[in-house]
């Protein structure tokens, strides 16, 4: 067996292992940055929606109250007095 072949083989294997470790670290850093970016985006969206969501909820509550009052009025007028 040729010792230069063994050396070259183990060097290549060592480089592959080092590259694999670097790739793993890169993926971890990218995953962390992506997660932090998504969290920041989500928080900004919540801040943006908060005032609008409150206004929409108030409008929905007002519409529901009007609809309920209308139904009660119609039922009261349609019910014969006994």
Coordinates of C-alpha atoms in Angstrom, one line a residue:
X1 CA 0.0 0.0 0.0
X2 CA 1.3 3.4 -0.9
X3 CA 1.6 5.8 2.1
X4 CA 1.0 8.9 -0.1
X5 CA -2.4 7.5 -1.0
X6 CA -3.3 7.0 2.6
X7 CA -2.2 10.5 3.5
X8 CA -4.1 12.0 0.5
X9 CA -7.1 10.0 1.4
X10 CA -7.1 11.0 5.1
X11 CA -6.5 14.6 4.1
X12 CA -9.5 14.6 1.8
X13 CA -11.6 12.9 4.5
X14 CA -10.5 15.5 7.1
X15 CA -11.3 18.3 4.7
X16 CA -14.7 16.8 4.0
X17 CA -15.3 16.5 7.7
X18 CA -14.3 20.1 8.3
X19 CA -16.5 21.3 5.4
X20 CA -19.4 19.3 6.8
X21 CA -19.0 20.9 10.2
X22 CA -18.8 24.3 8.6
X23 CA -21.9 23.6 6.5
X24 CA -23.8 22.5 9.7
X25 CA -22.8 25.7 11.5
X26 CA -23.8 27.8 8.6
X27 CA -27.2 26.0 8.5
X28 CA -27.6 26.6 12.2
X29 CA -26.8 30.3 11.9
X30 CA -29.2 30.7 9.0
X31 CA -31.9 28.9 10.9
X32 CA -31.4 31.2 13.9
X33 CA -31.4 34.4 11.7
X34 CA -34.4 33.3 9.8
X35 CA -36.3 32.5 13.0
X36 CA -35.4 35.9 14.5
X37 CA -36.4 37.7 11.3
X38 CA -39.8 35.9 11.3
X39 CA -40.3 36.7 15.0
X40 CA -39.5 40.4 14.3
X41 CA -41.9 40.4 11.3
X42 CA -44.6 38.8 13.3
X43 CA -44.3 41.4 16.1
X44 CA -44.4 44.2 13.6
X45 CA -47.5 42.8 12.0
X46 CA -49.1 42.5 15.5
X47 CA -48.2 46.1 16.2
X48 CA -49.6 47.2 12.9
X49 CA -52.8 45.3 13.3
X50 CA -53.6 46.2 16.9
X51 CA -55.3 49.5 16.3
X52 CA -57.1 48.2 13.2
X53 CA -58.2 45.0 15.0
X54 CA -59.6 47.0 17.9
X55 CA -61.6 49.2 15.5
X56 CA -62.8 46.2 13.5
X57 CA -63.9 44.4 16.7
X58 CA -65.8 47.5 17.8
X59 CA -67.5 47.8 14.5
X60 CA -68.5 44.1 14.6
X61 CA -69.9 44.5 18.1
X62 CA -71.9 47.5 17.0
X63 CA -73.3 45.6 14.0
X64 CA -74.1 42.6 16.2
X65 CA -75.9 44.8 18.7
X66 CA -77.9 46.5 15.9
X67 CA -78.8 43.1 14.4
X68 CA -79.9 41.7 17.8
X69 CA -82.0 44.8 18.5
X70 CA -83.6 44.5 15.1
X71 CA -84.4 40.9 15.6
X72 CA -85.9 41.6 19.1
X73 CA -88.0 44.5 17.6
X74 CA -89.3 42.2 14.8
X75 CA -90.1 39.4 17.2
X76 CA -91.9 41.8 19.6
X77 CA -94.0 43.3 16.8
X78 CA -94.9 40.0 15.3
X79 CA -95.8 38.3 18.6
X80 CA -99.5 38.6 19.3
X81 CA -100.5 40.1 22.7
X82 CA -102.2 37.5 24.8

